[in-house]
Coordinates of C-alpha atoms in Angstrom, one line a residue:
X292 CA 14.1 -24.8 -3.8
X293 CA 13.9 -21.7 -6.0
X294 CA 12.6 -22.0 -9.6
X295 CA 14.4 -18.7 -11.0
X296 CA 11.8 -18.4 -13.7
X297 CA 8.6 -16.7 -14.4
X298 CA 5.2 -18.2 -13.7
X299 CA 2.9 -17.8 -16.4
X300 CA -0.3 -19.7 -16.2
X301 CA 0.9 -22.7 -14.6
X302 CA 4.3 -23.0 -16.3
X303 CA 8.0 -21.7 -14.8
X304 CA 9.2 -19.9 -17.9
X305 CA 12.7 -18.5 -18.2
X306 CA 14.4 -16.5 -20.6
X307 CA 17.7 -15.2 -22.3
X308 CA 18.7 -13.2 -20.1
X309 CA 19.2 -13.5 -15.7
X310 CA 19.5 -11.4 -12.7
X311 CA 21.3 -11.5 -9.3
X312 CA 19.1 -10.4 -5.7
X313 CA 21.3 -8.5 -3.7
X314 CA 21.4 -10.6 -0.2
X315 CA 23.0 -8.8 3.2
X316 CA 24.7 -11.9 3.4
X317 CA 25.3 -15.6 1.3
X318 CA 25.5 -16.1 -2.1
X319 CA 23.4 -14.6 -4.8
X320 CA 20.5 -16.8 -6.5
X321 CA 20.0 -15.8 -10.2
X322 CA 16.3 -15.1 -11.8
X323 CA 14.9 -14.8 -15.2
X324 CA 14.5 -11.3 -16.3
X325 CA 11.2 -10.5 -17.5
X326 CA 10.1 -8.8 -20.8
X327 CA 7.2 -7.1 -22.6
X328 CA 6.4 -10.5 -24.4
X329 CA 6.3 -12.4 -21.1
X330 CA 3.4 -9.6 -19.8
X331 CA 1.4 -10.5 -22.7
X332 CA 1.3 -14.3 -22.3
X333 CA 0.8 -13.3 -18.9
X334 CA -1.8 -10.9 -19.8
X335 CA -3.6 -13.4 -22.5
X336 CA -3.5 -16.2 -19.7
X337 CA -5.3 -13.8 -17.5
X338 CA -7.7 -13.0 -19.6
X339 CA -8.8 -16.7 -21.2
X340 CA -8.9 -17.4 -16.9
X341 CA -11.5 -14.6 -16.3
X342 CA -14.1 -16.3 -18.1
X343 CA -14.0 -19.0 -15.9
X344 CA -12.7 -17.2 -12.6
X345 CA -14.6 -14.3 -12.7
X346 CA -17.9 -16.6 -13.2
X347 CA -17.0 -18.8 -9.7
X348 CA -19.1 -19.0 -6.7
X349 CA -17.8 -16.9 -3.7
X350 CA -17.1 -20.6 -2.1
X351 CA -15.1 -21.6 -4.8
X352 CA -12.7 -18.7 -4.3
X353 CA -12.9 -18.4 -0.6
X354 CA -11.6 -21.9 -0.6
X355 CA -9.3 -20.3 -3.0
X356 CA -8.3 -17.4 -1.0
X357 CA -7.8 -20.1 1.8
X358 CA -5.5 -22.6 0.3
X359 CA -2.8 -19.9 -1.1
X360 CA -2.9 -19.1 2.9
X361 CA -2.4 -23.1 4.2
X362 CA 0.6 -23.3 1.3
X363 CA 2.2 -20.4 2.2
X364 CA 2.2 -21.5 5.7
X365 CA 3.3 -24.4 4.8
X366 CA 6.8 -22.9 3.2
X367 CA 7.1 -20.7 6.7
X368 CA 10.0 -21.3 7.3
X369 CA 12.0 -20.9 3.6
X370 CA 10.2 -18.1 3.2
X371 CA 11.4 -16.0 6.4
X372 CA 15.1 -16.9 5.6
X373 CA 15.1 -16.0 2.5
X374 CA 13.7 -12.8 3.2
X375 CA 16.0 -12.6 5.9
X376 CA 19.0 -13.3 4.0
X377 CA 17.3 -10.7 1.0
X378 CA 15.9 -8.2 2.8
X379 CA 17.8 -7.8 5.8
X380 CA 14.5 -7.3 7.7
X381 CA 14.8 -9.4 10.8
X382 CA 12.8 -13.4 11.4
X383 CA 10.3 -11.5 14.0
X384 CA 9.4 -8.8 11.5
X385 CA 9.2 -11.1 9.1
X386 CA 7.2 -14.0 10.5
X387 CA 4.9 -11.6 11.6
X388 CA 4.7 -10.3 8.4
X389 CA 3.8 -13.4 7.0
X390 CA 1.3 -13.8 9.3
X391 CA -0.4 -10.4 8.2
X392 CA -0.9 -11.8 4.9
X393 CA -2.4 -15.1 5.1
X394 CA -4.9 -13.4 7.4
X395 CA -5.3 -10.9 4.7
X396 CA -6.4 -14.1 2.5
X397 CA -8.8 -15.7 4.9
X398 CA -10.4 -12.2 6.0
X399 CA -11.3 -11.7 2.6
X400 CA -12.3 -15.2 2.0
X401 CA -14.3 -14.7 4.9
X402 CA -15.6 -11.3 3.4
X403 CA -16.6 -12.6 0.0
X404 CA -18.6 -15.8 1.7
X405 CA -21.0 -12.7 4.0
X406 CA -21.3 -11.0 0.6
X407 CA -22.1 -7.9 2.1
X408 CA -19.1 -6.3 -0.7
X409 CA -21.7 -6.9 -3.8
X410 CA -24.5 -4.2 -2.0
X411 CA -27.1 -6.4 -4.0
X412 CA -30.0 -3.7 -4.8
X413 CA -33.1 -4.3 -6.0
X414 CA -36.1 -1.8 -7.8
X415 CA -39.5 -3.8 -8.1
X416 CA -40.9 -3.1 -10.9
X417 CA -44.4 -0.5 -10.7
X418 CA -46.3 -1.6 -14.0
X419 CA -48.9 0.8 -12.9
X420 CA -47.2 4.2 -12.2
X421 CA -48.2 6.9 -14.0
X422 CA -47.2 9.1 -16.1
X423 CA -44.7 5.7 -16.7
X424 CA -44.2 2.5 -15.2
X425 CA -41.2 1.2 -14.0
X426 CA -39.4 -1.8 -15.0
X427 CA -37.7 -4.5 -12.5
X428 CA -34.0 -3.3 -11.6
X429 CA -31.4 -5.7 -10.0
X430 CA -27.9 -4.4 -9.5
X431 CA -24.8 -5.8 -8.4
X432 CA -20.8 -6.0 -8.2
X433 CA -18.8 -7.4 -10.7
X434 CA -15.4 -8.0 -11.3
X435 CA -13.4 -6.1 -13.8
X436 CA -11.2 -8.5 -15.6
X437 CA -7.3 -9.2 -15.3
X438 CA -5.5 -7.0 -12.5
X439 CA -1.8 -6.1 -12.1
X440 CA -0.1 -5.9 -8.8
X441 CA 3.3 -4.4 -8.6
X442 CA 5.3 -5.7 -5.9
X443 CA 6.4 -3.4 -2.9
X444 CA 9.8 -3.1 -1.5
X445 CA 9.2 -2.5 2.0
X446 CA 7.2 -5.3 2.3
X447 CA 8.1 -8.5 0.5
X448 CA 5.2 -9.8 1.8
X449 CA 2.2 -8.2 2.6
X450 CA 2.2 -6.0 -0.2
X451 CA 3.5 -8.0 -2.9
X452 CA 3.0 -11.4 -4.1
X453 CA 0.2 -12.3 -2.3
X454 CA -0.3 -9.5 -0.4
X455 CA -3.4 -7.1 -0.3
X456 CA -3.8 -5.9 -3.9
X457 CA -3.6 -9.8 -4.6
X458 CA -6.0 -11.1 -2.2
X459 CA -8.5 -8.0 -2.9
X460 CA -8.4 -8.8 -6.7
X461 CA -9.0 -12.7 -6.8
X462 CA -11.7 -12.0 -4.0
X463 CA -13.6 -10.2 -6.1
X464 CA -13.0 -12.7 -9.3
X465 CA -10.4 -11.0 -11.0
X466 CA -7.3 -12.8 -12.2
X467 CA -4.1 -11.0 -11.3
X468 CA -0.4 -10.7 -12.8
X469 CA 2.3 -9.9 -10.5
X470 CA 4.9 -7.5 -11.2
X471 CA 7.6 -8.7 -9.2
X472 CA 10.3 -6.4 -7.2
X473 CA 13.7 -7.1 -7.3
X474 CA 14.4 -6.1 -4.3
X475 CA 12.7 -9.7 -2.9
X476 CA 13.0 -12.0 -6.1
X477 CA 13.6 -15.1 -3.6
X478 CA 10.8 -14.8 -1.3
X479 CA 8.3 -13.9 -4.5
X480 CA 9.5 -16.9 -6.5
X481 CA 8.4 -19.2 -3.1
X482 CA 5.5 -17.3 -2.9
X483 CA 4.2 -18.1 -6.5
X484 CA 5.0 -21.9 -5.7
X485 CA 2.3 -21.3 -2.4
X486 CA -0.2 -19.4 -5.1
X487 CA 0.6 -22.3 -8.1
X488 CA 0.4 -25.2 -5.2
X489 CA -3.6 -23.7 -4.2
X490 CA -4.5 -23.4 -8.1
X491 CA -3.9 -27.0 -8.4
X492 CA -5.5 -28.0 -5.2
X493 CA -8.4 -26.1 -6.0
X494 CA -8.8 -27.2 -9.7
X495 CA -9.0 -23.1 -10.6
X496 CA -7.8 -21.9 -14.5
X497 CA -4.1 -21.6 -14.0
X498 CA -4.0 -18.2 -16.0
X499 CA -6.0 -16.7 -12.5
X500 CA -1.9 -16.3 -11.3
X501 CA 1.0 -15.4 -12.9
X502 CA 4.1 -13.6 -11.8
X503 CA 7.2 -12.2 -14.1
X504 CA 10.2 -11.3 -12.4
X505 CA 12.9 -8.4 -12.7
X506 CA 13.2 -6.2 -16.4
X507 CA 13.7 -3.1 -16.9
X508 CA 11.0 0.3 -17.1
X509 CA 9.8 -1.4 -20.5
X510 CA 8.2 -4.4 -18.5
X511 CA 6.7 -1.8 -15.8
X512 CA 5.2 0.1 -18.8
X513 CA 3.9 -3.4 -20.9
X514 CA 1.8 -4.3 -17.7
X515 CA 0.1 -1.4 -17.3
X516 CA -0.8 -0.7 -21.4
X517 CA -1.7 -3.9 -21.7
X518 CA -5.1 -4.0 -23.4
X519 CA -6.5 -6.7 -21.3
X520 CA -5.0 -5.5 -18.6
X521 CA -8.2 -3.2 -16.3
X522 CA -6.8 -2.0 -12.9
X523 CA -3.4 -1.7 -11.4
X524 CA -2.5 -1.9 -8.0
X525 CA 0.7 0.2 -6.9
X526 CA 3.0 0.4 -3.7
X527 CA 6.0 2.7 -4.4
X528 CA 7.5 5.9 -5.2
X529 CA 6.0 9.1 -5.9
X530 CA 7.8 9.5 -8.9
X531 CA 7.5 6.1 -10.3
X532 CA 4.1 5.7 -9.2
X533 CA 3.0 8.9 -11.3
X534 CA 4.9 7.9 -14.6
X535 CA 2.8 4.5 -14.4
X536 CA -0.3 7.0 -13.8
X537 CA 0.1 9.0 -16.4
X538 CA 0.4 5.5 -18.7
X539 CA -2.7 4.2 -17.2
X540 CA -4.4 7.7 -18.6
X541 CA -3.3 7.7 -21.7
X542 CA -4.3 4.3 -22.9
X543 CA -6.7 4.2 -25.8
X544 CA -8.6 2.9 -23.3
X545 CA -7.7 4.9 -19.8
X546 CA -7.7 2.1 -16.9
X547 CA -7.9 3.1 -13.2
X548 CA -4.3 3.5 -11.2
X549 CA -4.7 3.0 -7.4
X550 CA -1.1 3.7 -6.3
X551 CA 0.1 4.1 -2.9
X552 CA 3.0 6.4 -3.3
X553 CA 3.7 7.6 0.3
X554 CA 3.5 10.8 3.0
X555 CA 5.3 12.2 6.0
X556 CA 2.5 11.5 8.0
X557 CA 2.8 15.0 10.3
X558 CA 2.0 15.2 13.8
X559 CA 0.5 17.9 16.3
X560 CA 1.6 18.1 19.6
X561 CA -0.9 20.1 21.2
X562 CA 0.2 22.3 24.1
X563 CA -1.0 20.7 27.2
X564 CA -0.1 17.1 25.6
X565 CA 3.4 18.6 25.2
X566 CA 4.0 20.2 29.0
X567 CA 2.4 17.3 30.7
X568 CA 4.2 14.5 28.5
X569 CA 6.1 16.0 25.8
X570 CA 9.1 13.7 26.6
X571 CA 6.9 10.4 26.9
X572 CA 5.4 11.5 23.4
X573 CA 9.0 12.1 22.2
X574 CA 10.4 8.4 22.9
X575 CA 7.5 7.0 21.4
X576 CA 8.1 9.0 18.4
X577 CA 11.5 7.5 18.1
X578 CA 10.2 4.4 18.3
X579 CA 7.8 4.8 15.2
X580 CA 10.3 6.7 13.3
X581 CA 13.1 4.1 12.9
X582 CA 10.7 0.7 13.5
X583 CA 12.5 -1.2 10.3
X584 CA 15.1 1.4 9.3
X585 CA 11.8 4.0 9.0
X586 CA 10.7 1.8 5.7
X587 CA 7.3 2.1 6.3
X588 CA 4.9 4.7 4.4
X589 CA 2.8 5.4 7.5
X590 CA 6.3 6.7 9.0
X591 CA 5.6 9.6 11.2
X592 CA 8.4 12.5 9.5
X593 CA 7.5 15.9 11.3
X594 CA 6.1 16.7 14.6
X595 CA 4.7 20.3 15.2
X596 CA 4.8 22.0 18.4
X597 CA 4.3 25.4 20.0
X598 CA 7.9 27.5 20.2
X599 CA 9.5 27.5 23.4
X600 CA 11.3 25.8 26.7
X601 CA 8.7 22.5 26.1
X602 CA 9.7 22.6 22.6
X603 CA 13.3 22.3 23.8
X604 CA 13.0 19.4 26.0
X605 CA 10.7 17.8 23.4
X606 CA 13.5 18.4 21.1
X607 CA 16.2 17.0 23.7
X608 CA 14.0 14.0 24.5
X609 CA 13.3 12.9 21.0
X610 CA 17.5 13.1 20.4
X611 CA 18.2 11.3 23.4
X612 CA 16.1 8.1 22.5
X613 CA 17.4 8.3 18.9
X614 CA 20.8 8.3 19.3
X615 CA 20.5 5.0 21.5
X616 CA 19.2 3.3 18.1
X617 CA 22.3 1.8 16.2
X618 CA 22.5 1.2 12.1
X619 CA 20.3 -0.7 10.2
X620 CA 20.7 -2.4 7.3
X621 CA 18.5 -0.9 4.5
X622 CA 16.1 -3.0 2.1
X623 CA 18.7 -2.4 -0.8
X624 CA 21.5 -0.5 -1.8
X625 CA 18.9 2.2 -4.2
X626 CA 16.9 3.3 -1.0
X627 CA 19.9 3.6 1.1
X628 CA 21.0 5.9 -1.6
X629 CA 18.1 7.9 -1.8
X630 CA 17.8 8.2 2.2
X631 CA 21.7 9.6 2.1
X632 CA 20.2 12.3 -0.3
X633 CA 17.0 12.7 1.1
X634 CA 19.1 13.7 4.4
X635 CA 21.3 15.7 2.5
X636 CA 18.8 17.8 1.2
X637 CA 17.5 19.1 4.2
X638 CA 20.5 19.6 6.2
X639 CA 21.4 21.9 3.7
X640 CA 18.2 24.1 3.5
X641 CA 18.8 27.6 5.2
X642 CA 17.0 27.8 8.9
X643 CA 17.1 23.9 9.3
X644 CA 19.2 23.0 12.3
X645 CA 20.9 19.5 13.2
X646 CA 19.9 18.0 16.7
X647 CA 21.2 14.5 16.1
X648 CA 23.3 13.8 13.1
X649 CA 25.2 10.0 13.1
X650 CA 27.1 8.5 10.9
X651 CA 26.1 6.5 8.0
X652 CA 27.2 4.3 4.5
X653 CA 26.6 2.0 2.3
X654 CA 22.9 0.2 2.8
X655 CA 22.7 1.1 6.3
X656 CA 20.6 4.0 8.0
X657 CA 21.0 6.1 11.7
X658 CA 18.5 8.2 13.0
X659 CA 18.9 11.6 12.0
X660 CA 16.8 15.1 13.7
X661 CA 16.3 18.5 12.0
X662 CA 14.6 21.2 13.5
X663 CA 12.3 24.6 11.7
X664 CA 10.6 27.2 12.1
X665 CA 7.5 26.8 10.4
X666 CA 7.8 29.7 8.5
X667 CA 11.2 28.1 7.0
X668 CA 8.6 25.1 6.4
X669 CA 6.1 27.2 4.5
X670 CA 8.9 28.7 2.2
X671 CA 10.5 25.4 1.1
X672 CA 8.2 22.8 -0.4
X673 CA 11.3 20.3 0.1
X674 CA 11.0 20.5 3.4
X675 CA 7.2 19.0 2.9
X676 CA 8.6 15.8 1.0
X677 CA 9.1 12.2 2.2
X678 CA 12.4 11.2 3.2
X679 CA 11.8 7.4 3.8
X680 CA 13.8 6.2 6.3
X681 CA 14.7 6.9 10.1
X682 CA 15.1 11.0 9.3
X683 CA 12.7 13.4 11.3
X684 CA 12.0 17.0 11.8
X685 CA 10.8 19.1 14.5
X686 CA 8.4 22.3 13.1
X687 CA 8.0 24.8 16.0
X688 CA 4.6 27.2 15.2
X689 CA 4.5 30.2 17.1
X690 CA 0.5 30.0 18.3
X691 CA -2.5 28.1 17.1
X692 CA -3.1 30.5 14.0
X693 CA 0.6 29.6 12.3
X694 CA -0.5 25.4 13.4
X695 CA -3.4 25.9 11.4
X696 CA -1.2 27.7 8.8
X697 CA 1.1 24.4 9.0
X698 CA -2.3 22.2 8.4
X699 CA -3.6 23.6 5.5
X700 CA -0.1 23.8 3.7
X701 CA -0.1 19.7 3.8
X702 CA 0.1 17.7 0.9
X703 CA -2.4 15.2 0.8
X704 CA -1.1 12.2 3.7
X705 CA -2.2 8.8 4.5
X706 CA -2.1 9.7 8.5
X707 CA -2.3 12.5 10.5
X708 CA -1.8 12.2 14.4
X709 CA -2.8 15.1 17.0
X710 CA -1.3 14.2 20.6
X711 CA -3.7 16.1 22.9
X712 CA -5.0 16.1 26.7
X713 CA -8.3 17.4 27.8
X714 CA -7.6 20.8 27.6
X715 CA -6.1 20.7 24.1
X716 CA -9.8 20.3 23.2
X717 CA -10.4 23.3 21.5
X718 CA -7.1 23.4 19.7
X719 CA -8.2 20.1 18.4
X720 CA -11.3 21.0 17.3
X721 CA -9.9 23.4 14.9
X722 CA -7.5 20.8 13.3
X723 CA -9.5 18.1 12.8
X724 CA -11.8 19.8 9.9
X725 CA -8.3 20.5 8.1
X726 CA -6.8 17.4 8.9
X727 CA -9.4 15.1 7.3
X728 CA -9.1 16.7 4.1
X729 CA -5.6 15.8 4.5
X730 CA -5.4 12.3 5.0
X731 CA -7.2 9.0 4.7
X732 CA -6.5 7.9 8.4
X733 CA -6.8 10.2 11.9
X734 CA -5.3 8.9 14.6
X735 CA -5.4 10.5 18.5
X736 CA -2.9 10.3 21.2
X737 CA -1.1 7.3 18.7
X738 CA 1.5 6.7 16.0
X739 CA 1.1 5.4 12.3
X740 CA 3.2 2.8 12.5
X741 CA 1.1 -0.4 12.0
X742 CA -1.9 -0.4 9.7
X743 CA -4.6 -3.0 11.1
X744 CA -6.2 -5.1 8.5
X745 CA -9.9 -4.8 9.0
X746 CA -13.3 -3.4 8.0
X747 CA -13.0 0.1 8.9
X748 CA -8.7 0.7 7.8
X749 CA -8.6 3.4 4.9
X750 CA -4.8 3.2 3.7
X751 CA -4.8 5.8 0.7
X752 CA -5.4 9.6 1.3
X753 CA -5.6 12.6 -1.5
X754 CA -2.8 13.2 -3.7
X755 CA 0.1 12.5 -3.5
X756 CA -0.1 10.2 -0.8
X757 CA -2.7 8.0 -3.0
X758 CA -4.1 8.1 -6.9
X759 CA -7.4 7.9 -5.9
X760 CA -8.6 9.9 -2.5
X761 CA -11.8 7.0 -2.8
X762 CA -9.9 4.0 -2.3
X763 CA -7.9 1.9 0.0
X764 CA -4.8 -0.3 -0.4
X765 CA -5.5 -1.8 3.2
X766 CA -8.6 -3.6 4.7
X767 CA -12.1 -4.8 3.1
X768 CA -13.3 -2.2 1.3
X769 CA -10.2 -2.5 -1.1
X770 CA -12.0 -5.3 -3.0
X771 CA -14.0 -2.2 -4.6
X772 CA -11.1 -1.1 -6.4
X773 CA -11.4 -4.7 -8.4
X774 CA -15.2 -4.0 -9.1
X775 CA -18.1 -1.8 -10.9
X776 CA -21.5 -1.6 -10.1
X777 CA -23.9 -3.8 -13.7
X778 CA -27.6 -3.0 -12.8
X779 CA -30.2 -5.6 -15.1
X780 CA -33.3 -4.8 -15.9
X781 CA -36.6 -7.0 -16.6
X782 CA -33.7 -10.0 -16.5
X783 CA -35.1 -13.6 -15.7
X784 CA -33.6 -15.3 -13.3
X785 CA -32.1 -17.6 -15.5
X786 CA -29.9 -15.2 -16.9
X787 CA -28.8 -13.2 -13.4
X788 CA -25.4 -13.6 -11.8
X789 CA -25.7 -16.3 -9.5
X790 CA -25.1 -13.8 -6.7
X791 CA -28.2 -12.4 -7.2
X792 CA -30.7 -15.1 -9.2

């Protein structure tokens, strides 16, 4: 049963005015549409929880962490079809999906109960050193305060709701208030029932959770000004991602931005890799490109190889295994748009040829393939921009001096991939101190699509493909983003953070 209405701090709040989701197929389910006024009950809520929340034991919230996970488990089946029926994303992708992020909550409950995250340091004190002594430092993590999450598109979700900005944030103690997307208004409104269902179970503040649905660019900008309001997590577009930025700057009080906001994730086919098994490398490309209609940030856009006969057949191969992949229905009816002009765009650059062009309306994608020259590529910045979707393109470099030219001319990426057999060693060599100022995640002989959840993931990169090159939206080491280092000094016990008394 959907609730159509905001949560705020424990209560399913409506409004004057509704909303419609935009289902591939059924009937529409109407939702309240959110305003600047619900963001600051939201906001308040948050805030009166943090002085309880962000005080809890690490048990306390891994039981937390653990309980939102059991309750959305427990709603498995409502939740993968209405994402189904919302989305258009199919029950496999979607129960697997599911399962990404309730083992996103336990990993982190897990995380917080090792403790490892707070890098507890301590300075004995040296009463006797000269020319001064030294007094008795303690430091530790703490959590920031009240966190907003905007909900992602492509993922309804792993990166929304509940997803990893979410689970990162209450790890670390920090209340959170969702932004909701209204591309997925269904599957977030049973989500929030999981997230209200654990808060009760567990006794927490009921301000730790809240979730407003749909509004316009005014809501989007409330969250993020919001005075009580210190981080903001972000999966999205470039362009809206930077406008919410630049907001998050130019508060009277400037709060930290980690946005996501997407890449083109280039790969290198090195020359050996591409005689010996340029075709192989070519249908696995395909299958990366358009995995989900290509609605994934980590989806690989370009590939770069050396000018020639292999380039041809790579070419050929890569066409062959996309034109066997048939339409696919598009998240919603704006990013079929956008992937209609982000296609249009290229085709019509000067020196970019078509090697598959299909057919394609309305909120469904095809595969499309372009080919370059690189020195095409290096003239037209377009050419370096995300087209998310199933759309790729083929740069051909004519030696390892114009690859290198190709390299540094990157953007800043979440992935970059160099295909490569043993003697593609020293071309390799020379790309990787390039590429890892490029991107937050190297990957050999592989493709981007799939971002493990774990210790050692960085999903963020350098501008533009992240807002801060020092974070990740993906993994363990996101909790920092909900932390800052307090350091105490001559404290008695009695007054130290139970994490380090």
């Amino acid at each position: 049963m959907l609730m159509g209405k905001h949560l705020i701090a424990g209560n399913w709040v409506g409004g004057d005015a509704e909303f419609q989701n935009m289902p591939v197929s059924g009937s529409a389910d109407s939702f309240a549409v959110g305003t600047p006024d619900h963001i600051d009950q939201a906001a308040r809520a948050a805030e009166d929880a943090f002085w309880s929340y962000g005080y809890s034991s690490r048990a306390e919230r891994a039981k937390f962490l653990r309980s939102i996970a059991d309750h959305i488990d427990a709603r498995g089946d409502d939740i993968t079809a209405m994402g189904v029926k919302e989305t258009g994303l199919p029950e496999g992708r979607l129960a697997g999906e599911r399962g990404r992020t309730m083992g996103q909550l336990r990993l982190f409950a897990d995380h917080i109960e090792a403790g490892n995250y707070l890098d507890r340091r301590h300075d004995e004190a040296l009463p006797d050193r000269a020319p001064l002594p030294r007094p008795d430092l303690k430091m530790v993590q703490r959590p920031i305060g009240p966190v907003a999450v905007f909900g992602a598109s492509n993922f309804p979700l792993a990166f929304s709701t509940a997803g990893g900005d979410t689970a990162a944030a209450l790890a670390a103690g920090c209340p959170v208030v969702v932004k909701g997307h209204s591309a997925h208004p269904g599957v977030s409104d049973i989500v929030a029932q999981a997230i209200l269902a654990a808060i009760k179970e567990c006794g927490m503040h009921p301000g730790v959770f809240s979730q407003i649905q749909g509004g316009n660019r005014a809501v989007g900008q409330a969250i993020v000004q919001h005075p009580l309001i210190k981080a903001v997590g972000f999966t999205g577009s470039l362009t809206g991602g930077r406008a919410l930025f630049d907001l998050c700057a130019a508060r009277p009080e400037p709060i930290p931005f980690f946005g996501e906001l997407g890449s083109i994730n280039p790969m290198f086919i090195l020359d050996t890799a591409l005689e010996q098994r340029g075709s192989a490398i070519a249908e696995g490309w395909a299958g990366s490109l358009t995995m989900g209609a290509g609605q994934f940030c980590t989806n690989p856009g370009i590939a770069v190889v050396t000018e020639g006969t292999q380039a041809g057949a790579f070419g050929d191969a890569a066409a062959k295994a996309l034109s066997a992949v048939g339409a696919q229905t598009m998240l919603t009816d704006g990013i079929a748009d956008a992937y209609h002009q982000g296609r249009d765009r290229v085709a019509a650059h000067e020196g970019v040829r078509d090697l598959l062009t299909t057919s394609c309306d309305q909120r469904n994608a095809t595969p499309y393939l372009y080919a370059t020259t690189a020195e095409k590529w290096l003239a037209n910045e377009e050419l370096g921009e995300e087209v998310f979707g199933p759309l790729g393109m083929i740069v051909t470099v004519k030696n390892a001096d114009e690859r290198q030219a190709v390299a540094k001319a990157l953007q800043g990426q979440l992935t970059c991939t160099i295909h490569m057999d043993d003697a593609d060693t020293k071309d390799g060599q020379a790309l990787m101190p390039v590429l890892e100022r490029k991107a937050g995640r190297l990957l050999i002989n592989g493709f981007p699509t799939g971002v493990e959840v774990s210790d050692t993931m960085v999903h963020g990169g350098p501008y533009p493909a992240s807002t801060n090159f020092g974070a990740t939206s993906v993994g363990t080491m996101s909790i920092r983003r909900f932390l800052r280092p307090v350091c105490y000094q001559n404290m008695p016990d009695a007054l130290l953070p139970k994490d380090l008394a």
